[in-house]
């Protein structure tokens, strides 16, 4: 917490001068960034124009990116600031919402940018949009707050075990990923011409929705430490169709429920919803008659004629409820996790399920609700560690929402990709995510025509009805190439996938643009097309080394290929990086385990999967009307010994 105004001491003369110098440096830098772009302005130039030494600039801003973020027009360095100002007993998420909500156009314009007009804010946003370095640094900036947020969540929930069994570190990472995604999308809207106040207001509402989504958990507490026991939460899906209590006309009995808008007040914890109160009264009963009616205790269960499983007789949810002494609705809640259920009650339900051999009728649920509660994921190579991490990211978000995944591997073959799409339609998946390289726009028309939400993981936004979530492939490859150039390498090869389609094409474009900007050799023979595999990386590197003028550095389209490049270097007796520098893309776990450690661009697979899942859920819940949307996750340079 910051001290109360009465406790603050006035700044000394030296502190005032330091503050003035810091503001002068930041103001000068902003003008130069606006005129020429962030990438081309050097710290030395900022120092010269601000009439200070370069050392003074570095004393105030150890990294150039910090100068830009000294003035955020949204006022959303929110998690760290909110935690510093958090009142005693205030939940971390409430502090974050409070800091977000107090942003205003006037306040942001005057305090954050040194100007009082929206034009300056728009320029600031465009500088960010056009700079891969700033987008990469923003991810590091938010990730750097995980420790503080984790500690705050632990202190606010009674320990890391709170929040449905998820560690506080995982919760902190999910919250920060949501904040950063909304923060960046708001900046990009402003850069595209949206009014500041409109974009900021939409961003706040999106963040509320994201935090609400992250808060759903089958335990009695949500992921952010709030006690949800007995509350009437919005449904994540329909009541089990086998339940006799389901009435499509009555929201309290499985029918459609009106979901409150994001940020709306929820019932206080000490006022349980009517349905929860009725269920509790039914369990507890009112005297002996009530207990007999509710079927509580062993005597109640023994007094009923509950048949065991009979050949050809499929046990129903009603029989499970009778044996467990609860309602069919409670059985449904115990199975799908959409409402808190007492541990003792859950044990009775599971024991009854085991005794009867009951299995939920997923097919019946799908026919009744027109939902299969499954999401399809199509990937090119399940042996590449990037894609299991991506699938885990989807699962992080989809499982709490009651969805399962169906995964199809295509080996990067277009015909297999098209067949996988047709299979997903036949399986009646509710949504489809695919990370493929050769699928064309016309291949997606059947799934779009079937009304299935689609998110493409990689590539460009090419057609209505298809959202795109991807890393900054072009910017990341450009940053990797610039890093190699700065290290003194001049003839840089690129080992790419076949035909350079999808994300690979963008990485080649980034590689070439960085070479051209630096006046380095952009010889087309230095691009080797091969398979996205370790063997492909090895053979592609071998072809480049066989050129009359071989490269002194090799950038690979992914880390698996880069490990193959290391294999070839070892076979030929080349020292890495002295004779040949090798750099990858993705930062899979193996990148830090090989020798030498692989320098690479971190491509946050799990974060991409989480963003994809949130986009699909938003579509499934009708949360957006725009025909398509693009979400870009910045890549980040990871320095090790190979380059």
Coordinates of C-alpha atoms in Angstrom, one line a residue:
X1 CA 0.0 0.0 0.0
X2 CA 1.2 3.5 -0.6
X3 CA 1.3 5.8 2.4
X4 CA -1.6 8.0 3.2
X5 CA -1.2 11.6 2.0
X6 CA -0.6 12.8 5.5
X7 CA 2.3 10.4 5.8
X8 CA 4.0 11.5 2.6
X9 CA 7.1 13.7 3.0
X10 CA 7.7 16.5 0.4
X11 CA 10.3 15.6 -2.2
X12 CA 13.8 17.0 -1.7
X13 CA 15.3 19.4 -4.2
X14 CA 17.5 16.6 -5.6
X15 CA 14.5 14.4 -6.0
X16 CA 12.6 17.1 -7.8
X17 CA 15.5 17.7 -10.2
X18 CA 15.8 13.9 -10.9
X19 CA 12.0 13.8 -11.6
X20 CA 12.3 16.8 -14.0
X21 CA 15.2 15.1 -15.8
X22 CA 13.3 11.8 -16.1
X23 CA 10.3 13.6 -17.5
X24 CA 12.5 15.6 -20.0
X25 CA 14.1 12.4 -21.2
X26 CA 10.7 10.6 -21.6
X27 CA 9.2 13.6 -23.4
X28 CA 12.1 13.9 -25.8
X29 CA 12.0 10.2 -26.5
X30 CA 8.3 10.2 -27.2
X31 CA 8.7 13.0 -29.8
X32 CA 11.5 11.1 -31.5
X33 CA 9.5 7.8 -31.4
X34 CA 6.6 9.6 -33.0
X35 CA 8.7 11.1 -35.7
X36 CA 10.8 8.1 -36.7
X37 CA 9.4 5.0 -34.9
X38 CA 10.7 3.2 -31.8
X39 CA 13.1 0.9 -33.6
X40 CA 15.3 3.5 -35.3
X41 CA 15.8 5.9 -32.4
X42 CA 19.0 5.2 -30.3
X43 CA 19.6 6.1 -26.7
X44 CA 22.5 8.3 -27.8
X45 CA 20.1 10.4 -29.9
X46 CA 17.7 10.7 -27.1
X47 CA 20.5 11.9 -24.8
X48 CA 21.8 14.4 -27.4
X49 CA 18.3 16.0 -28.0
X50 CA 17.5 16.0 -24.2
X51 CA 20.9 17.6 -23.5
X52 CA 22.0 14.9 -21.0
X53 CA 24.6 12.2 -21.1
X54 CA 23.9 8.7 -22.3
X55 CA 24.9 7.5 -18.9
X56 CA 22.1 9.7 -17.4
X57 CA 19.5 8.2 -19.7
X58 CA 20.6 4.7 -18.7
X59 CA 20.6 5.7 -15.0
X60 CA 16.9 6.5 -15.3
X61 CA 16.0 3.9 -17.9
X62 CA 18.2 0.8 -18.0
X63 CA 16.3 -0.4 -21.1
X64 CA 15.1 1.8 -24.0
X65 CA 11.7 0.1 -23.9
X66 CA 11.2 1.5 -20.3
X67 CA 11.1 5.0 -21.7
X68 CA 8.1 4.2 -23.8
X69 CA 6.2 2.5 -21.0
X70 CA 7.0 5.4 -18.7
X71 CA 3.8 6.8 -20.2
X72 CA 1.0 4.3 -20.8
X73 CA -2.1 6.0 -22.1
X74 CA -4.3 3.4 -20.6
X75 CA -2.8 3.7 -17.1
X76 CA -2.8 -0.1 -17.0
X77 CA 0.5 -1.3 -15.5
X78 CA -2.4 -2.5 -13.4
X79 CA -1.5 -5.6 -11.5
X80 CA 1.7 -4.2 -9.9
X81 CA 0.2 -0.8 -9.2
X82 CA -3.0 -2.3 -7.9
X83 CA -1.1 -4.6 -5.5
X84 CA 0.9 -1.7 -4.2
X85 CA -2.2 0.3 -3.5
X86 CA -4.4 -2.6 -2.3
X87 CA -6.3 -2.0 0.9
X88 CA -6.1 -4.4 3.8
X89 CA -8.4 -7.4 3.0
X90 CA -9.1 -6.3 -0.6
X91 CA -9.0 -9.2 -3.1
X92 CA -6.3 -8.9 -5.8
X93 CA -8.8 -9.1 -8.6
X94 CA -10.9 -6.3 -7.0
X95 CA -7.8 -4.1 -6.8
X96 CA -7.1 -4.7 -10.5
X97 CA -10.6 -3.9 -11.5
X98 CA -10.5 -0.7 -9.4
X99 CA -7.3 0.6 -11.1
X100 CA -8.7 -0.2 -14.5
X101 CA -12.0 1.5 -13.9
X102 CA -10.5 4.8 -12.8
X103 CA -8.9 5.5 -16.2
X104 CA -10.4 8.4 -18.1
X105 CA -9.5 10.0 -21.4
X106 CA -8.5 13.3 -19.9
X107 CA -6.5 11.7 -17.1
X108 CA -4.7 9.4 -19.5
X109 CA -4.0 12.2 -22.0
X110 CA -2.6 14.6 -19.5
X111 CA -0.9 12.3 -17.0
X112 CA 0.4 9.6 -19.3
X113 CA 1.4 11.3 -22.5
X114 CA 2.0 14.9 -21.5
X115 CA -0.7 16.2 -23.8
X116 CA -4.4 16.8 -23.5
X117 CA -5.6 15.6 -27.0
X118 CA -6.6 12.2 -28.2
X119 CA -4.2 12.5 -31.2
X120 CA -1.2 12.1 -28.9
X121 CA -2.7 9.0 -27.4
X122 CA -3.3 7.6 -30.9
X123 CA 0.4 8.3 -31.9
X124 CA 1.5 6.5 -28.8
X125 CA -0.6 3.5 -29.7
X126 CA 0.7 3.4 -33.3
X127 CA 4.3 3.5 -32.0
X128 CA 3.5 0.4 -30.0
X129 CA 1.7 -1.3 -32.9
X130 CA 4.6 -0.8 -35.3
X131 CA 7.3 -2.0 -32.9
X132 CA 8.0 -5.8 -32.5
X133 CA 10.5 -4.9 -29.7
X134 CA 7.8 -3.1 -27.7
X135 CA 5.3 -5.9 -28.1
X136 CA 7.9 -8.4 -27.0
X137 CA 8.9 -6.3 -24.0
X138 CA 5.3 -5.8 -22.9
X139 CA 5.1 -9.6 -22.4
X140 CA 8.2 -9.6 -20.2
X141 CA 6.8 -6.6 -18.4
X142 CA 3.6 -8.3 -17.4
X143 CA 5.3 -11.7 -16.8
X144 CA 7.7 -9.9 -14.4
X145 CA 4.7 -9.2 -12.1
X146 CA 3.8 -12.9 -11.6
X147 CA 5.8 -13.2 -8.3
X148 CA 4.0 -10.2 -6.6
X149 CA 0.6 -11.3 -7.9
X150 CA 1.2 -14.9 -6.7
X151 CA 2.1 -13.7 -3.2
X152 CA -0.9 -11.5 -3.1
X153 CA -3.2 -14.3 -4.1
X154 CA -1.7 -16.6 -1.6
X155 CA -2.1 -14.1 1.2
X156 CA -5.7 -13.4 0.1
X157 CA -6.8 -17.0 -0.2
X158 CA -5.1 -18.6 2.7
X159 CA -2.4 -20.3 0.7
X160 CA -1.4 -21.7 -2.7
X161 CA -3.9 -24.5 -2.4
X162 CA -6.9 -22.2 -2.7
X163 CA -8.6 -21.7 -5.9
X164 CA -9.8 -25.2 -6.8
X165 CA -6.4 -26.8 -6.4
X166 CA -4.6 -24.6 -8.9
X167 CA -1.3 -23.2 -7.6
X168 CA -1.3 -19.4 -7.0
X169 CA 1.5 -19.1 -9.6
X170 CA -0.7 -20.6 -12.3
X171 CA -3.6 -18.3 -11.3
X172 CA -1.3 -15.3 -11.4
X173 CA 0.0 -16.3 -14.9
X174 CA -3.6 -16.7 -16.2
X175 CA -4.7 -13.3 -14.8
X176 CA -1.7 -11.5 -16.1
X177 CA -2.1 -13.1 -19.6
X178 CA -5.7 -11.9 -19.6
X179 CA -4.8 -8.4 -18.5
X180 CA -2.0 -8.1 -21.1
X181 CA -4.2 -9.4 -23.9
X182 CA -6.9 -6.9 -23.2
X183 CA -4.4 -4.1 -22.6
X184 CA -2.8 -4.7 -26.0
X185 CA -6.0 -5.2 -28.0
X186 CA -7.2 -1.8 -26.5
X187 CA -4.0 -0.1 -27.6
X188 CA -4.3 -1.6 -31.1
X189 CA -7.9 -0.4 -31.4
X190 CA -6.7 3.1 -30.6
X191 CA -4.0 2.8 -33.1
X192 CA -6.6 1.8 -35.7
X193 CA -8.6 5.0 -35.0
X194 CA -11.0 4.2 -32.2
X195 CA -11.7 6.9 -29.7
X196 CA -9.7 6.5 -26.5
X197 CA -12.7 6.5 -24.1
X198 CA -14.6 4.0 -26.3
X199 CA -11.6 1.7 -26.6
X200 CA -10.7 1.9 -22.9
X201 CA -14.4 1.2 -21.9
X202 CA -14.6 -1.8 -24.2
X203 CA -11.2 -3.0 -22.8
X204 CA -12.5 -2.8 -19.3
X205 CA -15.6 -4.8 -20.1
X206 CA -13.5 -7.4 -22.0
X207 CA -11.2 -7.7 -18.9
X208 CA -14.2 -8.1 -16.6
X209 CA -15.5 -10.9 -18.9
X210 CA -12.0 -12.5 -19.0
X211 CA -11.6 -12.4 -15.2
X212 CA -15.1 -13.8 -14.8
X213 CA -14.2 -16.6 -17.2
X214 CA -11.0 -17.4 -15.2
X215 CA -13.1 -17.4 -12.0
X216 CA -15.1 -20.5 -13.0
X217 CA -14.0 -23.5 -11.0
X218 CA -15.7 -26.6 -9.7
X219 CA -14.6 -26.0 -6.1
X220 CA -16.3 -23.9 -3.5
X221 CA -13.8 -21.0 -4.2
X222 CA -13.0 -19.5 -7.5
X223 CA -9.5 -19.1 -9.0
X224 CA -9.1 -15.6 -7.4
X225 CA -10.0 -16.6 -3.9
X226 CA -13.7 -15.6 -3.8
X227 CA -16.0 -17.9 -1.8
X228 CA -18.8 -18.9 -4.2
X229 CA -20.5 -21.5 -1.9
X230 CA -24.2 -21.2 -2.3
X231 CA -24.1 -18.5 -5.0
X232 CA -26.3 -18.8 -8.0
X233 CA -23.6 -18.6 -10.7
X234 CA -24.4 -18.3 -14.4
X235 CA -24.6 -21.7 -16.0
X236 CA -21.7 -22.8 -18.1
X237 CA -24.0 -25.3 -19.9
X238 CA -27.3 -27.1 -19.6
X239 CA -28.5 -29.4 -16.8
X240 CA -27.8 -33.1 -17.5
X241 CA -30.5 -34.1 -19.9
X242 CA -31.1 -37.3 -18.0
X243 CA -32.3 -35.3 -15.0
X244 CA -36.1 -35.4 -14.4
X245 CA -35.8 -32.0 -12.8
X246 CA -34.9 -30.4 -16.1
X247 CA -37.6 -28.0 -17.3
X248 CA -36.7 -26.0 -20.5
X249 CA -39.2 -23.3 -19.4
X250 CA -37.7 -22.8 -15.9
X251 CA -34.2 -21.4 -15.5
X252 CA -34.1 -22.8 -11.9
X253 CA -34.6 -26.3 -13.4
X254 CA -32.2 -26.4 -16.3
X255 CA -33.8 -24.0 -18.7
X256 CA -32.1 -20.9 -20.2
X257 CA -30.7 -18.6 -17.5
X258 CA -30.2 -14.9 -17.9
X259 CA -26.5 -14.3 -17.4
X260 CA -25.7 -10.9 -15.7
X261 CA -23.5 -8.6 -17.7
X262 CA -19.7 -8.4 -17.0
X263 CA -19.0 -6.5 -13.8
X264 CA -22.6 -6.8 -12.5
X265 CA -23.0 -7.3 -8.8
X266 CA -23.4 -10.9 -7.6
X267 CA -25.4 -12.1 -4.6
X268 CA -23.5 -11.8 -1.4
X269 CA -22.0 -15.0 0.1
X270 CA -24.4 -14.9 3.1
X271 CA -27.5 -14.9 0.8
X272 CA -27.5 -18.3 -1.0
X273 CA -29.6 -18.6 -4.1
X274 CA -33.1 -20.1 -3.8
X275 CA -32.1 -23.3 -5.6
X276 CA -29.1 -23.8 -3.3
X277 CA -31.3 -23.1 -0.2
X278 CA -34.0 -25.5 -1.4
X279 CA -31.4 -28.2 -2.0
X280 CA -29.9 -27.7 1.4
X281 CA -33.3 -27.9 3.1
X282 CA -34.1 -31.0 1.1
X283 CA -30.8 -32.6 2.3
X284 CA -31.2 -31.6 5.9
X285 CA -35.0 -32.0 6.1
X286 CA -37.3 -30.4 8.7
X287 CA -37.5 -33.0 11.5
X288 CA -37.9 -36.7 11.0
X289 CA -40.5 -36.3 8.3
X290 CA -38.2 -34.1 6.3
X291 CA -35.2 -36.4 6.7
X292 CA -37.3 -39.3 5.5
X293 CA -38.5 -37.2 2.5
X294 CA -35.0 -36.2 1.6
X295 CA -33.7 -39.8 2.0
X296 CA -30.9 -38.7 4.4
X297 CA -28.6 -41.2 6.1
X298 CA -28.2 -44.9 5.7
X299 CA -31.7 -45.8 6.9
X300 CA -33.2 -43.8 4.1
X301 CA -31.1 -45.5 1.5
X302 CA -31.8 -48.9 2.9
X303 CA -35.5 -48.4 2.9
X304 CA -35.8 -47.8 -0.8
X305 CA -36.0 -50.5 -3.5
X306 CA -33.1 -49.7 -5.7
X307 CA -32.2 -52.4 -8.2
X308 CA -28.6 -53.1 -9.1
X309 CA -27.5 -53.3 -12.8
X310 CA -29.4 -55.8 -14.9
X311 CA -28.2 -57.1 -18.2
X312 CA -29.4 -54.8 -21.0
X313 CA -30.7 -52.3 -18.5
X314 CA -28.7 -49.0 -18.6
X315 CA -28.7 -47.3 -15.2
X316 CA -30.2 -43.8 -15.2
X317 CA -29.3 -40.7 -13.3
X318 CA -32.6 -41.1 -11.4
X319 CA -31.5 -44.4 -10.0
X320 CA -28.1 -43.0 -9.0
X321 CA -29.9 -40.1 -7.2
X322 CA -32.2 -42.6 -5.4
X323 CA -29.3 -44.7 -4.2
X324 CA -27.2 -41.7 -3.1
X325 CA -30.2 -40.1 -1.3
X326 CA -29.9 -36.8 -3.3
X327 CA -31.8 -35.2 -6.2
X328 CA -30.9 -35.9 -9.8
X329 CA -29.8 -32.3 -10.1
X330 CA -27.2 -32.8 -7.4
X331 CA -25.9 -35.9 -9.2
X332 CA -25.6 -33.7 -12.4
X333 CA -23.7 -31.0 -10.5
X334 CA -21.4 -33.6 -8.9
X335 CA -20.5 -34.9 -12.3
X336 CA -20.1 -31.7 -14.3
X337 CA -18.7 -29.5 -11.6
X338 CA -20.9 -26.5 -12.5
X339 CA -22.1 -26.1 -8.9
X340 CA -20.3 -26.7 -5.6
X341 CA -21.3 -30.0 -4.0
X342 CA -20.3 -31.0 -0.4
X343 CA -17.5 -33.6 -0.2
X344 CA -19.7 -36.1 1.7
X345 CA -22.5 -35.7 -0.9
X346 CA -20.0 -36.1 -3.7
X347 CA -18.6 -39.3 -2.1
X348 CA -22.1 -40.8 -1.8
X349 CA -22.8 -39.9 -5.5
X350 CA -19.6 -41.5 -6.7
X351 CA -20.2 -44.6 -4.6
X352 CA -23.7 -45.0 -6.1
X353 CA -22.3 -44.5 -9.6
X354 CA -19.7 -47.2 -9.0
X355 CA -22.3 -49.6 -7.6
X356 CA -24.7 -49.1 -10.5
X357 CA -22.1 -48.8 -13.3
X358 CA -23.7 -45.6 -14.4
X359 CA -22.2 -43.7 -17.4
X360 CA -23.5 -40.3 -18.4
X361 CA -25.3 -40.4 -21.8
X362 CA -23.2 -38.0 -23.7
X363 CA -25.0 -38.7 -27.0
X364 CA -28.4 -38.0 -25.3
X365 CA -27.0 -34.7 -23.9
X366 CA -25.8 -33.7 -27.4
X367 CA -29.1 -34.5 -29.0
X368 CA -31.0 -32.6 -26.3
X369 CA -28.9 -29.5 -26.2
X370 CA -27.3 -29.4 -29.8
X371 CA -24.0 -29.3 -28.0
X372 CA -21.3 -32.0 -27.9
X373 CA -19.2 -30.1 -25.3
X374 CA -16.2 -30.9 -27.4
X375 CA -13.7 -28.7 -29.2
X376 CA -11.6 -30.0 -32.1
X377 CA -7.9 -29.3 -32.4
X378 CA -6.1 -30.0 -35.6
X379 CA -2.3 -29.9 -35.5
X380 CA 0.5 -30.9 -37.9
X381 CA 2.9 -32.7 -35.7
X382 CA 2.0 -34.1 -32.2
X383 CA 5.7 -35.1 -31.7
X384 CA 6.8 -31.5 -31.7
X385 CA 6.6 -30.4 -28.0
X386 CA 5.2 -27.0 -29.1
X387 CA 1.8 -28.5 -29.9
X388 CA 1.2 -30.5 -26.7
X389 CA 2.0 -27.2 -24.8
X390 CA -0.5 -25.4 -27.1
X391 CA -3.1 -28.2 -26.4
X392 CA -2.5 -27.8 -22.7
X393 CA -3.2 -24.1 -23.0
X394 CA -6.6 -24.8 -24.6
X395 CA -7.3 -27.3 -21.9
X396 CA -6.5 -24.8 -19.1
X397 CA -9.5 -22.7 -20.2
X398 CA -11.9 -25.3 -21.8
X399 CA -11.9 -27.9 -19.0
X400 CA -13.3 -25.5 -16.3
X401 CA -15.9 -24.5 -18.8
X402 CA -17.0 -28.1 -19.3
X403 CA -15.5 -28.9 -22.7
X404 CA -13.2 -31.7 -23.8
X405 CA -10.8 -31.8 -26.7
X406 CA -10.5 -34.0 -29.8
X407 CA -7.0 -33.9 -31.3
X408 CA -6.2 -34.8 -34.9
X409 CA -2.7 -35.0 -36.3
X410 CA -2.2 -34.3 -40.0
X411 CA 1.6 -34.5 -40.5
X412 CA 1.4 -31.2 -42.4
X413 CA -0.4 -32.8 -45.4
X414 CA -3.2 -30.7 -47.0
X415 CA -5.4 -33.7 -47.8
X416 CA -5.1 -34.9 -44.3
X417 CA -6.0 -31.5 -43.0
X418 CA -9.1 -31.3 -45.2
X419 CA -10.1 -34.8 -44.1
X420 CA -9.6 -33.8 -40.4
X421 CA -11.9 -30.8 -40.8
X422 CA -14.6 -33.0 -42.3
X423 CA -14.2 -35.5 -39.4
X424 CA -14.6 -32.7 -36.9
X425 CA -17.8 -31.6 -38.6
X426 CA -19.1 -35.2 -38.5
X427 CA -18.3 -35.5 -34.8
X428 CA -20.3 -32.3 -34.3
X429 CA -17.7 -30.4 -32.4
X430 CA -18.8 -27.1 -30.9
X431 CA -15.7 -25.3 -32.0
X432 CA -12.6 -25.8 -34.0
X433 CA -9.0 -24.7 -33.5
X434 CA -6.4 -25.6 -36.1
X435 CA -2.7 -25.1 -36.4
X436 CA -2.1 -26.1 -40.1
X437 CA 0.1 -24.8 -42.9
X438 CA -1.6 -25.8 -46.2
X439 CA -5.3 -25.3 -45.6
X440 CA -6.7 -22.7 -48.0
X441 CA -9.7 -20.4 -47.5
X442 CA -12.1 -22.7 -49.5
X443 CA -11.2 -25.7 -47.3
X444 CA -12.9 -23.9 -44.4
X445 CA -16.2 -23.2 -46.1
X446 CA -17.9 -26.4 -44.9
X447 CA -17.1 -25.8 -41.2
X448 CA -18.1 -22.1 -41.5
X449 CA -21.3 -23.2 -43.2
X450 CA -22.0 -25.6 -40.4
X451 CA -22.0 -22.6 -38.0
X452 CA -19.0 -23.9 -36.0
X453 CA -16.7 -21.2 -34.6
X454 CA -13.2 -21.5 -36.0
X455 CA -9.9 -20.1 -34.7
X456 CA -6.8 -20.4 -36.8
X457 CA -3.6 -20.7 -34.9
X458 CA -1.1 -18.9 -37.1
X459 CA -1.2 -17.2 -40.5
X460 CA -3.1 -14.1 -41.5
X461 CA -6.7 -13.0 -41.1
X462 CA -8.0 -14.1 -44.5
X463 CA -11.8 -14.6 -44.3
X464 CA -14.9 -13.8 -42.4
X465 CA -16.0 -16.4 -39.9
X466 CA -12.4 -17.3 -39.0
X467 CA -10.6 -15.8 -36.0
X468 CA -6.8 -15.9 -35.8
X469 CA -4.6 -16.3 -32.8
X470 CA -0.8 -16.4 -33.4
X471 CA 2.5 -15.3 -32.2
X472 CA 4.2 -12.3 -33.9
X473 CA 5.9 -14.6 -36.4
X474 CA 7.2 -11.9 -38.7
X475 CA 8.3 -9.6 -36.0
X476 CA 9.9 -12.4 -34.0
X477 CA 11.9 -13.6 -37.0
X478 CA 13.0 -10.0 -37.8
X479 CA 14.2 -9.6 -34.2
X480 CA 16.1 -12.9 -34.3
X481 CA 17.8 -11.8 -37.6
X482 CA 18.7 -8.5 -36.1
X483 CA 20.2 -10.2 -33.1
X484 CA 22.4 -12.3 -35.3
X485 CA 23.5 -9.3 -37.3
X486 CA 24.3 -7.4 -34.1
X487 CA 26.5 -10.4 -33.0
X488 CA 28.6 -9.9 -36.2
X489 CA 27.1 -12.6 -38.5
X490 CA 26.6 -11.4 -42.0
X491 CA 25.7 -14.4 -44.1
X492 CA 22.6 -15.8 -42.4
X493 CA 20.8 -18.8 -43.6
X494 CA 17.1 -19.7 -42.9
X495 CA 16.0 -23.3 -42.6
X496 CA 12.2 -23.2 -43.3
X497 CA 9.3 -25.6 -43.9
X498 CA 8.1 -26.8 -47.3
X499 CA 6.8 -24.0 -49.5
X500 CA 7.0 -21.5 -46.6
X501 CA 3.2 -21.4 -46.1
X502 CA 1.4 -20.0 -43.0
X503 CA 3.5 -18.9 -40.0
X504 CA 6.7 -20.1 -41.8
X505 CA 6.0 -17.6 -44.7
X506 CA 5.7 -14.8 -42.2
X507 CA 9.0 -15.8 -40.5
X508 CA 10.8 -15.8 -43.8
X509 CA 9.3 -12.4 -44.5
X510 CA 10.6 -11.1 -41.2
X511 CA 14.0 -12.6 -41.8
X512 CA 14.3 -11.0 -45.3
X513 CA 13.0 -7.6 -44.2
X514 CA 15.7 -7.4 -41.4
X515 CA 18.4 -8.4 -43.8
X516 CA 17.4 -5.7 -46.3
X517 CA 17.0 -3.1 -43.7
X518 CA 20.6 -3.8 -42.5
X519 CA 22.0 -4.0 -46.0
X520 CA 23.1 -7.6 -45.4
X521 CA 23.2 -10.4 -48.0
X522 CA 19.6 -11.6 -48.8
X523 CA 20.7 -14.3 -51.2
X524 CA 17.6 -16.5 -52.0
X525 CA 19.9 -19.6 -52.0
X526 CA 20.3 -19.0 -48.2
X527 CA 16.6 -20.1 -47.7
X528 CA 16.3 -23.9 -47.4
X529 CA 12.9 -25.5 -47.6
X530 CA 12.5 -28.8 -45.8
X531 CA 10.3 -30.7 -43.3
X532 CA 9.4 -29.3 -39.9
X533 CA 11.4 -32.0 -38.1
X534 CA 14.8 -32.7 -36.6
X535 CA 15.8 -34.6 -39.8
X536 CA 14.5 -31.8 -41.9
X537 CA 16.5 -29.2 -40.0
X538 CA 19.6 -31.4 -40.3
X539 CA 19.2 -31.9 -44.1
X540 CA 18.4 -28.2 -44.7
X541 CA 21.4 -27.1 -42.8
X542 CA 23.6 -29.5 -44.7
X543 CA 22.4 -28.1 -48.0
X544 CA 23.2 -24.5 -46.9
X545 CA 26.7 -25.6 -45.7
X546 CA 27.3 -27.2 -49.1
X547 CA 26.9 -23.8 -50.9
X548 CA 30.0 -22.2 -52.4
X549 CA 29.6 -19.5 -49.9
X550 CA 28.1 -21.2 -46.8
X551 CA 26.4 -19.2 -44.1
X552 CA 28.1 -18.3 -40.8
X553 CA 24.7 -18.5 -39.0
X554 CA 21.5 -20.4 -39.4
X555 CA 18.1 -19.4 -38.2
X556 CA 15.5 -22.2 -38.1
X557 CA 11.7 -22.0 -38.3
X558 CA 11.4 -24.0 -35.1
X559 CA 13.5 -25.5 -32.3
X560 CA 13.2 -29.1 -33.4
X561 CA 14.8 -28.1 -36.8
X562 CA 17.4 -26.1 -34.9
X563 CA 18.4 -29.2 -32.9
X564 CA 18.8 -30.9 -36.3
X565 CA 21.1 -28.1 -37.4
X566 CA 23.2 -28.7 -34.3
X567 CA 23.4 -32.4 -35.3
X568 CA 24.8 -31.5 -38.7
X569 CA 27.3 -29.0 -37.2
X570 CA 28.6 -31.8 -34.9
X571 CA 28.8 -34.3 -37.8
X572 CA 30.9 -31.8 -39.7
X573 CA 33.2 -30.9 -36.8
X574 CA 31.9 -27.3 -36.7
X575 CA 32.1 -25.5 -33.4
X576 CA 28.8 -23.7 -32.3
X577 CA 28.8 -20.7 -32.3
X578 CA 32.4 -20.1 -33.3
X579 CA 32.1 -21.7 -36.7
X580 CA 28.4 -21.7 -37.1
X581 CA 25.7 -19.9 -35.0
X582 CA 22.4 -21.7 -34.7
X583 CA 19.1 -20.1 -33.6
X584 CA 15.6 -21.6 -33.2
X585 CA 12.0 -20.4 -32.7
X586 CA 9.5 -21.6 -30.0
X587 CA 11.7 -22.1 -26.9
X588 CA 10.5 -25.7 -26.2
X589 CA 11.8 -27.4 -23.1
X590 CA 14.5 -29.2 -25.1
X591 CA 16.0 -25.9 -26.2
X592 CA 17.6 -25.5 -22.7
X593 CA 18.7 -29.1 -22.5
X594 CA 20.7 -29.5 -25.7
X595 CA 24.4 -28.6 -25.8
X596 CA 25.1 -25.9 -26.4
X597 CA 21.9 -24.3 -25.1
X598 CA 19.8 -23.1 -28.0
X599 CA 19.3 -19.4 -28.5
X600 CA 15.7 -19.0 -29.7
X601 CA 12.6 -16.8 -29.8
X602 CA 10.1 -17.8 -27.1
X603 CA 6.8 -18.5 -28.8
X604 CA 4.4 -18.9 -25.9
X605 CA 2.5 -22.0 -27.0
X606 CA 0.5 -22.3 -23.8
X607 CA -0.5 -18.7 -23.8
X608 CA -1.6 -19.0 -27.5
X609 CA -3.7 -22.0 -26.6
X610 CA -5.4 -20.1 -23.7
X611 CA -6.1 -17.1 -26.0
X612 CA -7.6 -19.4 -28.6
X613 CA -9.8 -21.2 -26.1
X614 CA -11.1 -17.9 -24.7
X615 CA -11.9 -16.7 -28.2
X616 CA -13.8 -19.9 -28.9
X617 CA -15.8 -19.6 -25.7
X618 CA -16.6 -16.0 -26.5
X619 CA -18.0 -17.1 -29.9
X620 CA -20.0 -20.0 -28.4
X621 CA -21.5 -17.7 -25.8
X622 CA -22.4 -15.0 -28.4
X623 CA -20.0 -12.5 -26.8
X624 CA -19.0 -10.8 -30.0
X625 CA -20.7 -9.8 -33.2
X626 CA -17.7 -9.0 -35.3
X627 CA -17.1 -11.3 -38.3
X628 CA -13.5 -12.1 -37.4
X629 CA -10.8 -11.0 -35.0
X630 CA -7.0 -11.3 -34.7
X631 CA -5.0 -11.8 -31.5
X632 CA -1.2 -11.4 -31.7
X633 CA 1.0 -12.9 -28.9
X634 CA 4.5 -11.3 -29.0
X635 CA 7.6 -13.5 -29.3
X636 CA 10.6 -12.9 -26.9
X637 CA 14.3 -13.4 -27.4
X638 CA 15.9 -16.0 -25.2
X639 CA 19.7 -15.8 -25.2
X640 CA 21.7 -19.0 -24.7
X641 CA 25.1 -20.3 -26.0
X642 CA 24.3 -21.4 -29.6
X643 CA 24.3 -17.9 -31.0

